[in-house]
């Protein structure tokens, strides 16, 4: 962007660009901006002329960003955030707020957190809305960096190990996290399964047929890593990316699966399921919330993180590290 173009830049074009990048859909972006789709299209056209790039291209029912758009977006989003904070500083008032937050988490995590969080919203922040996206990765940093989500919640051992090392060298880390709760995983099967009665041995476990829940689709999980460490393996015959799907499948088959213990009650089919402790030692499964430093100091985001903490703890906690 040359100097002349920048001097004549309408900042509203950047607001439109940011909303389109979030929604990847012109109609939804127009709705969020309280304008029309032709107005959004016109703003994008003007911005294209300024930067000399298409920025987005039609794809299916929405749009896909160009490489330049993906490069520009984090900078534009951060600049808009700083401008909003400068013009409207102050303490977040949940009772009057109209914020919209986007969270990423697995269905089992949502089943634990969302009932409590929705209850908090209803009593304290009736104007606040949420959108929960499926978590399909163990490394959600790209989603946070792009602004696709405000907060990711899940089991991120590799990311946190890396960030722990980086934090020793950075005075202002790029990502923050906070432990929410520890998850207990159990072996789950239908009540009439041959292994549903009595202790579940490692030999019986390895000889059975298995269903794996894998967000990435990779047919190798933390249980397989633990088995490999003791020179054992299991036969995974089906891989899915949702815990709810896994629960439904084992109800009508002889497959075993591994699910979070707390999730069984959320299926509505707990009386039809049997569960046993894993017959081998596995690392503790921690569930953390992870967010970008761009949102760390925002009072609205701080309130959201505390509200999530309150769903798993009776005592509110300052969620800044």
JSON list of C-alpha atoms in Angstrom, two decimals, residues 52 61 74 79 129 137 208 233 283 293:
[
{"chain": "A", "resi": 52, "resn": "UNK", "atom": "CA", "xyz": [-3.90, -4.56, -5.49]},
{"chain": "A", "resi": 61, "resn": "UNK", "atom": "CA", "xyz": [-21.40, -20.84, 0.09]},
{"chain": "A", "resi": 74, "resn": "UNK", "atom": "CA", "xyz": [-3.59, -10.31, 12.11]},
{"chain": "A", "resi": 79, "resn": "UNK", "atom": "CA", "xyz": [-4.91, -2.35, 15.03]},
{"chain": "A", "resi": 129, "resn": "UNK", "atom": "CA", "xyz": [-23.74, -14.55, 22.56]},
{"chain": "A", "resi": 137, "resn": "UNK", "atom": "CA", "xyz": [-6.49, -30.06, 16.20]},
{"chain": "A", "resi": 208, "resn": "UNK", "atom": "CA", "xyz": [-10.38, -56.48, 21.39]},
{"chain": "A", "resi": 233, "resn": "UNK", "atom": "CA", "xyz": [-0.59, -52.50, 20.46]},
{"chain": "A", "resi": 283, "resn": "UNK", "atom": "CA", "xyz": [-0.28, -39.55, 31.20]},
{"chain": "A", "resi": 293, "resn": "UNK", "atom": "CA", "xyz": [-1.99, -12.08, 23.92]}
]
